PDB file of C-alpha atoms and ligand atoms in Angstrom:
ATOM      1  CA  MET A   1     -36.247 -62.190  12.317  1.00 75.00           C
ATOM      2  CA  ASN A   2     -37.991 -62.539  15.671  1.00 81.00           C
ATOM      3  CA  TYR A   3     -35.559 -63.348  18.458  1.00 88.00           C
ATOM      4  CA  ASP A   4     -35.924 -64.849  21.902  1.00 87.00           C
ATOM      5  CA  MET A   5     -34.162 -62.031  23.727  1.00 90.00           C
ATOM      6  CA  PRO A   6     -31.547 -61.410  24.905  1.00 87.00           C
ATOM      7  CA  VAL A   7     -29.246 -62.319  22.018  1.00 89.00           C
ATOM      8  CA  TYR A   8     -25.451 -62.243  22.239  1.00 87.00           C
ATOM      9  CA  ARG A   9     -22.785 -62.672  19.592  1.00 91.00           C
ATOM     10  CA  PRO A  10     -19.019 -62.115  19.427  1.00 90.00           C
ATOM     11  CA  PRO A  11     -17.923 -58.619  18.258  1.00 87.00           C
ATOM     12  CA  SER A  12     -16.510 -60.103  15.037  1.00 89.00           C
ATOM     13  CA  GLU A  13     -19.988 -61.408  14.132  1.00 92.00           C
ATOM     14  CA  ALA A  14     -21.557 -57.927  14.275  1.00 90.00           C
ATOM     15  CA  SER A  15     -22.666 -58.062  10.635  1.00 91.00           C
ATOM     16  CA  SER A  16     -23.767 -61.711  10.690  1.00 94.00           C
ATOM     17  CA  LEU A  17     -27.295 -63.041  10.607  1.00 94.00           C
ATOM     18  CA  ILE A  18     -27.843 -64.544  14.068  1.00 96.00           C
ATOM     19  CA  LEU A  19     -29.692 -67.846  14.048  1.00 96.00           C
ATOM     20  CA  GLN A  20     -30.730 -69.208  17.436  1.00 96.00           C
ATOM     21  CA  VAL A  21     -30.483 -72.987  17.333  1.00 97.00           C
ATOM     22  CA  THR A  22     -30.506 -73.162  21.141  1.00 96.00           C
ATOM     23  CA  LEU A  23     -31.857 -70.816  23.786  1.00 95.00           C
ATOM     24  CA  GLY A  24     -29.700 -69.922  26.780  1.00 94.00           C
ATOM     25  CA  CYS A  25     -26.762 -71.888  28.118  1.00 94.00           C
ATOM     26  CA  SER A  26     -26.897 -75.437  29.470  1.00 91.00           C
ATOM     27  CA  HIS A  27     -24.203 -74.657  32.064  1.00 93.00           C
ATOM     28  CA  ASN A  28     -25.504 -71.204  33.039  1.00 93.00           C
ATOM     29  CA  GLY A  29     -23.355 -71.296  36.164  1.00 94.00           C
ATOM     30  CA  CYS A  30     -20.270 -69.098  35.644  1.00 96.00           C
ATOM     31  CA  THR A  31     -20.159 -66.657  38.557  1.00 97.00           C
ATOM     32  CA  PHE A  32     -19.232 -63.647  36.381  1.00 97.00           C
ATOM     33  CA  CYS A  33     -21.838 -64.211  33.652  1.00 95.00           C
ATOM     34  CA  GLY A  34     -25.321 -62.774  33.619  1.00 93.00           C
ATOM     35  CA  MET A  35     -26.050 -63.353  29.941  1.00 92.00           C
ATOM     36  CA  TYR A  36     -28.660 -66.078  30.087  1.00 90.00           C
ATOM     37  CA  LYS A  37     -29.741 -65.975  33.732  1.00 87.00           C
ATOM     38  CA  GLY A  38     -33.404 -65.533  32.847  1.00 85.00           C
ATOM     39  CA  LYS A  39     -33.496 -68.120  30.075  1.00 90.00           C
ATOM     40  CA  GLN A  40     -34.358 -71.783  30.363  1.00 92.00           C
ATOM     41  CA  PHE A  41     -31.944 -73.837  28.235  1.00 94.00           C
ATOM     42  CA  HIS A  42     -33.653 -75.337  25.200  1.00 94.00           C
ATOM     43  CA  ILE A  43     -32.406 -77.020  22.027  1.00 96.00           C
ATOM     44  CA  LYS A  44     -34.567 -76.088  19.051  1.00 96.00           C
ATOM     45  CA  SER A  45     -36.014 -78.815  16.869  1.00 96.00           C
ATOM     46  CA  TRP A  46     -35.067 -79.170  13.212  1.00 97.00           C
ATOM     47  CA  GLN A  47     -38.586 -78.001  12.261  1.00 97.00           C
ATOM     48  CA  GLU A  48     -38.185 -74.787  14.299  1.00 96.00           C
ATOM     49  CA  ILE A  49     -34.743 -74.096  12.801  1.00 97.00           C
ATOM     50  CA  LYS A  50     -35.934 -74.847   9.253  1.00 97.00           C
ATOM     51  CA  ILE A  51     -38.876 -72.436   9.527  1.00 95.00           C
ATOM     52  CA  LYS A  52     -36.529 -69.652  10.781  1.00 93.00           C
ATOM     53  CA  ILE A  53     -34.112 -70.150   7.872  1.00 95.00           C
ATOM     54  CA  GLU A  54     -36.909 -70.273   5.304  1.00 93.00           C
ATOM     55  CA  THR A  55     -38.418 -67.076   6.771  1.00 90.00           C
ATOM     56  CA  CYS A  56     -35.047 -65.285   6.536  1.00 86.00           C
ATOM     57  CA  GLY A  57     -34.562 -66.546   2.997  1.00 81.00           C
ATOM     58  CA  ARG A  58     -37.595 -64.507   1.921  1.00 77.00           C
ATOM     59  CA  GLN A  59     -35.973 -61.243   3.087  1.00 72.00           C
ATOM     60  CA  PRO A  60     -34.578 -59.037   0.332  1.00 60.00           C
ATOM     61  CA  TYR A  61     -31.026 -58.697   1.654  1.00 68.00           C
ATOM     62  CA  GLY A  62     -27.823 -60.582   1.008  1.00 82.00           C
ATOM     63  CA  ILE A  63     -26.346 -62.694   3.781  1.00 91.00           C
ATOM     64  CA  ASN A  64     -22.680 -63.676   3.713  1.00 94.00           C
ATOM     65  CA  ARG A  65     -22.174 -64.658   7.347  1.00 96.00           C
ATOM     66  CA  VAL A  66     -24.330 -66.547   9.827  1.00 97.00           C
ATOM     67  CA  PHE A  67     -23.687 -67.028  13.530  1.00 97.00           C
ATOM     68  CA  LEU A  68     -25.321 -69.879  15.435  1.00 97.00           C
ATOM     69  CA  ALA A  69     -26.421 -68.914  18.968  1.00 96.00           C
ATOM     70  CA  ASP A  70     -27.286 -69.030  21.908  1.00 92.00           C
ATOM     71  CA  GLY A  71     -24.703 -69.953  24.563  1.00 87.00           C
ATOM     72  CA  ASP A  72     -23.591 -73.426  23.596  1.00 85.00           C
ATOM     73  CA  ALA A  73     -25.122 -73.955  20.191  1.00 94.00           C
ATOM     74  CA  LEU A  74     -22.805 -76.904  19.588  1.00 96.00           C
ATOM     75  CA  ALA A  75     -25.050 -78.856  21.985  1.00 95.00           C
ATOM     76  CA  VAL A  76     -27.324 -79.438  18.962  1.00 97.00           C
ATOM     77  CA  ASP A  77     -26.866 -82.954  17.562  1.00 97.00           C
ATOM     78  CA  THR A  78     -24.559 -83.272  14.577  1.00 98.00           C
ATOM     79  CA  GLY A  79     -27.272 -84.461  12.178  1.00 98.00           C
ATOM     80  CA  THR A  80     -29.417 -81.373  12.850  1.00 98.00           C
ATOM     81  CA  LEU A  81     -26.385 -79.086  12.565  1.00 98.00           C
ATOM     82  CA  LEU A  82     -25.491 -80.632   9.186  1.00 98.00           C
ATOM     83  CA  LYS A  83     -29.067 -80.141   7.903  1.00 98.00           C
ATOM     84  CA  THR A  84     -28.952 -76.546   9.230  1.00 98.00           C
ATOM     85  CA  LEU A  85     -25.681 -75.807   7.420  1.00 98.00           C
ATOM     86  CA  ASN A  86     -26.860 -77.382   4.168  1.00 98.00           C
ATOM     87  CA  LEU A  87     -30.081 -75.367   4.197  1.00 97.00           C
ATOM     88  CA  LEU A  88     -28.238 -72.135   5.095  1.00 96.00           C
ATOM     89  CA  TYR A  89     -25.776 -72.447   2.198  1.00 96.00           C
ATOM     90  CA  LYS A  90     -28.635 -73.379  -0.179  1.00 95.00           C
ATOM     91  CA  THR A  91     -30.824 -70.472   0.982  1.00 94.00           C
ATOM     92  CA  PHE A  92     -28.072 -67.830   0.970  1.00 93.00           C
ATOM     93  CA  PRO A  93     -25.935 -68.216  -2.177  1.00 92.00           C
ATOM     94  CA  ASN A  94     -23.466 -65.547  -0.979  1.00 92.00           C
ATOM     95  CA  LEU A  95     -22.837 -67.258   2.366  1.00 95.00           C
ATOM     96  CA  GLU A  96     -19.103 -67.449   3.084  1.00 96.00           C
ATOM     97  CA  ARG A  97     -18.954 -68.787   6.617  1.00 96.00           C
ATOM     98  CA  VAL A  98     -20.973 -69.958   9.595  1.00 98.00           C
ATOM     99  CA  GLY A  99     -19.692 -69.507  13.166  1.00 98.00           C
ATOM    100  CA  ILE A 100     -20.842 -70.962  16.480  1.00 97.00           C
ATOM    101  CA  TYR A 101     -20.488 -70.610  20.262  1.00 94.00           C
ATOM    102  CA  ALA A 102     -18.979 -73.864  21.521  1.00 94.00           C
ATOM    103  CA  GLY A 103     -18.626 -74.873  25.158  1.00 94.00           C
ATOM    104  CA  PRO A 104     -15.719 -77.177  26.105  1.00 96.00           C
ATOM    105  CA  LYS A 105     -18.036 -80.032  27.094  1.00 96.00           C
ATOM    106  CA  ASP A 106     -19.975 -79.790  23.827  1.00 96.00           C
ATOM    107  CA  ILE A 107     -16.735 -79.897  21.845  1.00 97.00           C
ATOM    108  CA  GLN A 108     -15.648 -83.004  23.735  1.00 97.00           C
ATOM    109  CA  ALA A 109     -19.043 -84.622  23.137  1.00 97.00           C
ATOM    110  CA  LYS A 110     -18.386 -84.543  19.357  1.00 98.00           C
ATOM    111  CA  SER A 111     -15.938 -86.927  17.724  1.00 98.00           C
ATOM    112  CA  LYS A 112     -13.120 -85.504  15.633  1.00 98.00           C
ATOM    113  CA  ASP A 113     -14.811 -86.997  12.535  1.00 98.00           C
ATOM    114  CA  GLU A 114     -18.024 -85.116  13.379  1.00 98.00           C
ATOM    115  CA  LEU A 115     -16.132 -81.833  13.760  1.00 98.00           C
ATOM    116  CA  VAL A 116     -14.341 -82.373  10.442  1.00 98.00           C
ATOM    117  CA  GLU A 117     -17.691 -83.141   8.767  1.00 98.00           C
ATOM    118  CA  LEU A 118     -19.228 -79.968  10.228  1.00 98.00           C
ATOM    119  CA  GLY A 119     -16.245 -77.992   8.953  1.00 98.00           C
ATOM    120  CA  LYS A 120     -16.678 -79.444   5.450  1.00 98.00           C
ATOM    121  CA  ALA A 121     -20.354 -78.442   5.586  1.00 98.00           C
ATOM    122  CA  GLY A 122     -19.290 -74.836   6.244  1.00 98.00           C
ATOM    123  CA  LEU A 123     -19.109 -74.476  10.045  1.00 98.00           C
ATOM    124  CA  LYS A 124     -15.848 -72.628   9.895  1.00 97.00           C
ATOM    125  CA  ILE A 125     -15.229 -70.792  13.161  1.00 98.00           C
ATOM    126  CA  PHE A 126     -15.782 -71.910  16.768  1.00 98.00           C
ATOM    127  CA  TYR A 127     -15.855 -69.431  19.688  1.00 97.00           C
ATOM    128  CA  LEU A 128     -14.616 -70.850  22.982  1.00 97.00           C
ATOM    129  CA  GLY A 129     -14.484 -68.998  26.307  1.00 97.00           C
ATOM    130  CA  ILE A 130     -11.241 -70.153  27.954  1.00 98.00           C
ATOM    131  CA  GLU A 131     -11.520 -67.301  30.499  1.00 98.00           C
ATOM    132  CA  SER A 132      -8.504 -68.425  32.600  1.00 98.00           C
ATOM    133  CA  GLY A 133      -5.857 -71.121  32.553  1.00 98.00           C
ATOM    134  CA  SER A 134      -5.700 -71.358  36.340  1.00 98.00           C
ATOM    135  CA  ASP A 135      -7.529 -74.331  37.839  1.00 98.00           C
ATOM    136  CA  LYS A 136      -8.028 -72.350  41.025  1.00 98.00           C
ATOM    137  CA  ILE A 137      -9.754 -69.540  39.110  1.00 98.00           C
ATOM    138  CA  LEU A 138     -11.742 -71.852  36.822  1.00 98.00           C
ATOM    139  CA  LYS A 139     -13.076 -73.565  39.952  1.00 98.00           C
ATOM    140  CA  ALA A 140     -13.750 -70.264  41.740  1.00 98.00           C
ATOM    141  CA  VAL A 141     -15.800 -68.960  38.788  1.00 98.00           C
ATOM    142  CA  ASN A 142     -17.546 -72.348  38.385  1.00 98.00           C
ATOM    143  CA  LYS A 143     -16.565 -72.729  34.730  1.00 97.00           C
ATOM    144  CA  GLY A 144     -17.399 -76.435  34.915  1.00 97.00           C
ATOM    145  CA  VAL A 145     -14.100 -77.668  33.433  1.00 98.00           C
ATOM    146  CA  ASN A 146     -10.443 -77.559  34.463  1.00 98.00           C
ATOM    147  CA  SER A 147      -7.477 -76.357  32.422  1.00 98.00           C
ATOM    148  CA  GLU A 148      -6.682 -79.838  31.098  1.00 98.00           C
ATOM    149  CA  GLN A 149     -10.225 -80.249  29.767  1.00 98.00           C
ATOM    150  CA  MET A 150     -10.096 -76.756  28.291  1.00 98.00           C
ATOM    151  CA  ILE A 151      -6.847 -77.532  26.475  1.00 98.00           C
ATOM    152  CA  ALA A 152      -8.260 -80.821  25.162  1.00 98.00           C
ATOM    153  CA  ALA A 153     -11.361 -79.038  23.794  1.00 98.00           C
ATOM    154  CA  GLY A 154      -9.390 -76.233  22.147  1.00 98.00           C
ATOM    155  CA  LYS A 155      -6.834 -78.583  20.625  1.00 98.00           C
ATOM    156  CA  LYS A 156      -9.595 -80.792  19.244  1.00 98.00           C
ATOM    157  CA  ILE A 157     -10.975 -77.876  17.227  1.00 98.00           C
ATOM    158  CA  MET A 158      -7.510 -76.932  15.953  1.00 98.00           C
ATOM    159  CA  ASP A 159      -6.594 -80.571  15.171  1.00 98.00           C
ATOM    160  CA  SER A 160      -9.821 -80.879  13.158  1.00 98.00           C
ATOM    161  CA  GLY A 161      -8.566 -78.170  10.788  1.00 97.00           C
ATOM    162  CA  LEU A 162     -11.117 -75.595  12.011  1.00 98.00           C
ATOM    163  CA  GLN A 163     -10.705 -71.996  13.116  1.00 98.00           C
ATOM    164  CA  LEU A 164     -10.821 -71.337  16.844  1.00 98.00           C
ATOM    165  CA  SER A 165     -11.481 -67.950  18.387  1.00 98.00           C
ATOM    166  CA  ALA A 166     -10.654 -68.163  22.103  1.00 98.00           C
ATOM    167  CA  THR A 167     -11.507 -65.574  24.723  1.00 97.00           C
ATOM    168  CA  ILE A 168      -9.784 -64.811  28.013  1.00 98.00           C
ATOM    169  CA  ILE A 169     -10.921 -62.418  30.752  1.00 98.00           C
ATOM    170  CA  LEU A 170      -8.329 -60.069  32.235  1.00 98.00           C
ATOM    171  CA  GLY A 171      -8.880 -59.436  35.940  1.00 98.00           C
ATOM    172  CA  LEU A 172     -10.696 -62.719  36.554  1.00 98.00           C
ATOM    173  CA  GLY A 173      -8.220 -63.681  39.295  1.00 98.00           C
ATOM    174  CA  GLY A 174      -8.831 -60.415  41.120  1.00 98.00           C
ATOM    175  CA  LYS A 175      -5.994 -58.605  42.885  1.00 98.00           C
ATOM    176  CA  ASP A 176      -4.889 -61.786  44.697  1.00 97.00           C
ATOM    177  CA  LEU A 177      -4.351 -64.154  41.790  1.00 98.00           C
ATOM    178  CA  TRP A 178      -3.357 -61.837  38.931  1.00 98.00           C
ATOM    179  CA  GLN A 179       0.080 -63.373  38.449  1.00 98.00           C
ATOM    180  CA  GLU A 180      -1.213 -66.936  38.527  1.00 98.00           C
ATOM    181  CA  HIS A 181      -3.999 -65.905  36.151  1.00 98.00           C
ATOM    182  CA  ALA A 182      -1.557 -64.345  33.675  1.00 98.00           C
ATOM    183  CA  ARG A 183       1.008 -67.159  33.734  1.00 98.00           C
ATOM    184  CA  GLU A 184      -1.405 -70.090  33.665  1.00 98.00           C
ATOM    185  CA  THR A 185      -3.672 -68.519  31.065  1.00 98.00           C
ATOM    186  CA  ALA A 186      -0.577 -67.990  28.904  1.00 98.00           C
ATOM    187  CA  ALA A 187       0.265 -71.692  29.335  1.00 98.00           C
ATOM    188  CA  VAL A 188      -3.225 -72.907  28.345  1.00 98.00           C
ATOM    189  CA  VAL A 189      -3.472 -70.545  25.398  1.00 98.00           C
ATOM    190  CA  SER A 190      -0.006 -71.622  24.233  1.00 98.00           C
ATOM    191  CA  ALA A 191      -0.981 -75.304  24.443  1.00 98.00           C
ATOM    192  CA  VAL A 192      -4.069 -74.658  22.304  1.00 98.00           C
ATOM    193  CA  ASN A 193      -2.503 -72.135  19.894  1.00 98.00           C
ATOM    194  CA  PRO A 194      -5.876 -70.780  18.668  1.00 98.00           C
ATOM    195  CA  THR A 195      -6.380 -69.002  15.365  1.00 98.00           C
ATOM    196  CA  TYR A 196      -7.652 -65.916  17.180  1.00 98.00           C
ATOM    197  CA  LEU A 197      -7.233 -64.831  20.779  1.00 98.00           C
ATOM    198  CA  GLY A 198      -9.443 -62.104  22.233  1.00 97.00           C
ATOM    199  CA  ALA A 199      -8.983 -60.497  25.643  1.00 97.00           C
ATOM    200  CA  LEU A 200     -11.897 -58.942  27.488  1.00 96.00           C
ATOM    201  CA  THR A 201     -11.491 -57.138  30.802  1.00 97.00           C
ATOM    202  CA  LEU A 202     -13.662 -58.165  33.722  1.00 97.00           C
ATOM    203  CA  MET A 203     -16.741 -56.039  34.313  1.00 96.00           C
ATOM    204  CA  VAL A 204     -18.777 -57.103  37.315  1.00 96.00           C
ATOM    205  CA  VAL A 205     -22.379 -57.677  36.266  1.00 95.00           C
ATOM    206  CA  PRO A 206     -25.051 -56.850  38.881  1.00 95.00           C
ATOM    207  CA  ASP A 207     -26.917 -59.781  40.452  1.00 93.00           C
ATOM    208  CA  THR A 208     -24.259 -62.347  39.563  1.00 96.00           C
ATOM    209  CA  PRO A 209     -22.508 -64.438  42.257  1.00 97.00           C
ATOM    210  CA  LEU A 210     -19.292 -62.524  41.526  1.00 98.00           C
ATOM    211  CA  TYR A 211     -21.067 -59.222  42.148  1.00 97.00           C
ATOM    212  CA  LYS A 212     -22.159 -60.486  45.556  1.00 97.00           C
ATOM    213  CA  LYS A 213     -18.573 -61.564  46.293  1.00 97.00           C
ATOM    214  CA  VAL A 214     -17.337 -58.068  45.442  1.00 98.00           C
ATOM    215  CA  GLN A 215     -20.043 -56.529  47.644  1.00 97.00           C
ATOM    216  CA  ARG A 216     -18.972 -58.740  50.559  1.00 97.00           C
ATOM    217  CA  GLY A 217     -15.353 -57.683  50.080  1.00 97.00           C
ATOM    218  CA  ASP A 218     -14.253 -61.208  49.094  1.00 97.00           C
ATOM    219  CA  PHE A 219     -13.028 -60.222  45.630  1.00 98.00           C
ATOM    220  CA  GLU A 220     -11.121 -57.102  44.622  1.00 98.00           C
ATOM    221  CA  VAL A 221     -11.343 -56.001  40.991  1.00 98.00           C
ATOM    222  CA  PRO A 222      -7.938 -54.928  39.620  1.00 97.00           C
ATOM    223  CA  ASN A 223      -7.630 -51.318  38.488  1.00 96.00           C
ATOM    224  CA  SER A 224      -6.475 -50.216  35.032  1.00 95.00           C
ATOM    225  CA  SER A 225      -2.733 -50.226  35.872  1.00 95.00           C
ATOM    226  CA  GLU A 226      -3.004 -53.668  37.419  1.00 97.00           C
ATOM    227  CA  ILE A 227      -4.826 -54.960  34.352  1.00 97.00           C
ATOM    228  CA  LEU A 228      -2.050 -53.606  32.122  1.00 97.00           C
ATOM    229  CA  LYS A 229       0.601 -55.351  34.240  1.00 98.00           C
ATOM    230  CA  GLU A 230      -1.425 -58.551  33.980  1.00 98.00           C
ATOM    231  CA  ILE A 231      -1.696 -58.458  30.181  1.00 98.00           C
ATOM    232  CA  LYS A 232       1.998 -57.620  29.937  1.00 98.00           C
ATOM    233  CA  LEU A 233       2.881 -60.665  32.052  1.00 98.00           C
ATOM    234  CA  LEU A 234       0.545 -62.825  29.998  1.00 98.00           C
ATOM    235  CA  LEU A 235       1.968 -61.666  26.670  1.00 98.00           C
ATOM    236  CA  THR A 236       5.542 -62.192  27.801  1.00 98.00           C
ATOM    237  CA  ASN A 237       4.677 -65.803  28.689  1.00 98.00           C
ATOM    238  CA  VAL A 238       2.734 -66.917  25.603  1.00 98.00           C
ATOM    239  CA  ASN A 239       4.263 -69.121  22.960  1.00 98.00           C
ATOM    240  CA  LEU A 240       2.015 -68.867  19.911  1.00 98.00           C
ATOM    241  CA  SER A 241       2.462 -69.150  16.193  1.00 96.00           C
ATOM    242  CA  ASN A 242       0.463 -67.019  13.810  1.00 96.00           C
ATOM    243  CA  CYS A 243      -2.297 -66.242  16.333  1.00 98.00           C
ATOM    244  CA  THR A 244      -4.250 -63.036  15.722  1.00 98.00           C
ATOM    245  CA  PHE A 245      -4.566 -61.285  19.070  1.00 98.00           C
ATOM    246  CA  ARG A 246      -7.038 -58.495  19.842  1.00 96.00           C
ATOM    247  CA  SER A 247      -8.060 -56.596  22.939  1.00 94.00           C
ATOM    248  CA  ASN A 248     -10.300 -54.144  21.128  1.00 85.00           C
ATOM    249  CA  HIS A 249     -13.510 -55.083  22.970  1.00 89.00           C
ATOM    250  CA  ALA A 250     -15.234 -52.173  24.736  1.00 91.00           C
ATOM    251  CA  SER A 251     -14.426 -53.605  28.161  1.00 94.00           C
ATOM    252  CA  ASN A 252     -10.677 -53.134  27.667  1.00 94.00           C
ATOM    253  CA  TYR A 253      -8.658 -50.136  28.868  1.00 95.00           C
ATOM    254  CA  LEU A 254      -6.058 -50.356  26.099  1.00 96.00           C
ATOM    255  CA  PRO A 255      -6.859 -51.657  22.614  1.00 95.00           C
ATOM    256  CA  LEU A 256      -4.130 -53.973  21.327  1.00 96.00           C
ATOM    257  CA  ARG A 257      -3.868 -55.862  18.065  1.00 97.00           C
ATOM    258  CA  GLY A 258      -1.161 -57.993  16.547  1.00 98.00           C
ATOM    259  CA  ILE A 259       0.047 -61.407  15.506  1.00 98.00           C
ATOM    260  CA  LEU A 260       1.617 -63.494  18.286  1.00 98.00           C
ATOM    261  CA  ASN A 261       4.378 -64.117  18.928  1.00 97.00           C
ATOM    262  CA  GLN A 262       5.831 -61.982  16.157  1.00 97.00           C
ATOM    263  CA  ASP A 263       4.324 -58.667  17.385  1.00 98.00           C
ATOM    264  CA  ARG A 264       4.820 -59.347  21.085  1.00 97.00           C
ATOM    265  CA  ASP A 265       7.662 -56.866  21.648  1.00 97.00           C
ATOM    266  CA  LYS A 266       5.684 -54.036  20.020  1.00 97.00           C
ATOM    267  CA  LEU A 267       2.617 -54.826  22.143  1.00 97.00           C
ATOM    268  CA  VAL A 268       4.645 -55.017  25.357  1.00 97.00           C
ATOM    269  CA  GLU A 269       6.300 -51.698  24.519  1.00 97.00           C
ATOM    270  CA  LEU A 270       2.894 -50.096  24.008  1.00 96.00           C
ATOM    271  CA  ILE A 271       1.723 -51.422  27.391  1.00 97.00           C
ATOM    272  CA  GLU A 272       4.866 -50.102  29.083  1.00 96.00           C
ATOM    273  CA  ASN A 273       4.325 -46.687  27.484  1.00 95.00           C
ATOM    274  CA  ALA A 274       0.726 -46.676  28.702  1.00 95.00           C
ATOM    275  CA  LEU A 275       1.907 -47.486  32.231  1.00 95.00           C
ATOM    276  CA  GLU A 276       4.765 -45.001  32.296  1.00 93.00           C
ATOM    277  CA  GLN A 277       3.405 -42.140  30.158  1.00 89.00           C
ATOM    278  CA  PRO A 278      -0.390 -42.150  30.575  1.00 82.00           C
ATOM    279  CA  ASP A 279      -0.620 -38.668  29.014  1.00 83.00           C
ATOM    280  CA  LYS A 280       0.792 -40.045  25.729  1.00 83.00           C
ATOM    281  CA  VAL A 281      -1.088 -43.370  25.634  1.00 84.00           C
ATOM    282  CA  PRO A 282      -4.567 -42.633  27.003  1.00 85.00           C
ATOM    283  CA  LEU A 283      -6.667 -45.463  28.367  1.00 90.00           C
ATOM    284  CA  ARG A 284     -10.385 -45.915  27.765  1.00 91.00           C
ATOM    285  CA  PRO A 285     -12.169 -44.070  30.578  1.00 88.00           C
ATOM    286  CA  GLU A 286     -14.210 -46.164  32.985  1.00 88.00           C
ATOM    287  CA  TYR A 287     -17.463 -44.578  31.788  1.00 86.00           C
ATOM    288  CA  PHE A 288     -16.784 -45.669  28.170  1.00 89.00           C
ATOM    289  CA  ARG A 289     -16.224 -49.285  29.090  1.00 86.00           C
ATOM    290  CA  GLY A 290     -18.963 -51.791  28.384  1.00 85.00           C
ATOM    291  CA  LEU A 291     -19.767 -55.415  27.693  1.00 79.00           C
TER     292      LEU A 291
HETATM  293  S1  SF4 B   1     -19.831 -67.728  30.405  1.00 65.92           S
HETATM  294 FE1  SF4 B   1     -20.595 -69.042  28.780  1.00 65.92          FE
HETATM  295  S2  SF4 B   1     -20.655 -71.101  29.731  1.00 65.92           S
HETATM  296 FE2  SF4 B   1     -20.524 -69.616  31.412  1.00 65.92          FE
HETATM  297  S3  SF4 B   1     -22.666 -69.245  31.999  1.00 65.92           S
HETATM  298 FE3  SF4 B   1     -22.082 -67.631  30.536  1.00 65.92          FE
HETATM  299  S4  SF4 B   1     -22.757 -68.435  28.534  1.00 65.92           S
HETATM  300 FE4  SF4 B   1     -22.706 -70.165  29.967  1.00 65.92          FE
END
């Protein structure tokens, strides 16, 4: 398939066919994000999407997962998404699930009935960047929504019987707001209770507004020990049921995996060991970290 580069997808969609139903991100304003800076936001027409699917259908390989990109693919109108899903499942008989990037405003723009209908048509997993639960931090990074709106969006997906994979960014409050970031992110995540929770660790991307802030000395990036203290504080404050938690993304210093809350004590113990006995629990070196 020919792509309008660059293309991004969540780590768990590494083996999925990526289908771009939008280009770029309509918000395109988060201070830490450089993903779609050079792309003009565009929603593809049904004709464009249909031709892409039909072209892929002629390829001699089996497809069992599809991921709808770019940034906020849920901005596509529900009718076009339903036609897209129907054609995907018809074209790929082994297709098991379709996933999508979903911004909080796009989720709120759909009714619960629309989300349920999309789920029935096979749109099974929604990826939402919560980033932080702190209103101060959400405003500072220009996320475009506050914590209340983020909770409402996440809960709407869960209440519609769909799977939600939420992402948070460790370090996003810098050295000043790490405690607020940990506690308030724990509160938002607990209110949503997503199916999956993924933690990334902040990496400052050149030419972003955050990068300039760091250069000016207005934002200090926490070091590895400070990040571990932050995730420990966050984990000790979450109240989740049956949420699969992972921090195995390449940006993280310490890979963690477990079900929350049931595995919390084990995860906290591992973090404490990494802090107290770094020779026994090695962290990912800075030069191996990546986005
Ligand atoms: S983080 Fe997401 S919403 Fe923010 S600019 Fe990047 S793609 Fe858009």
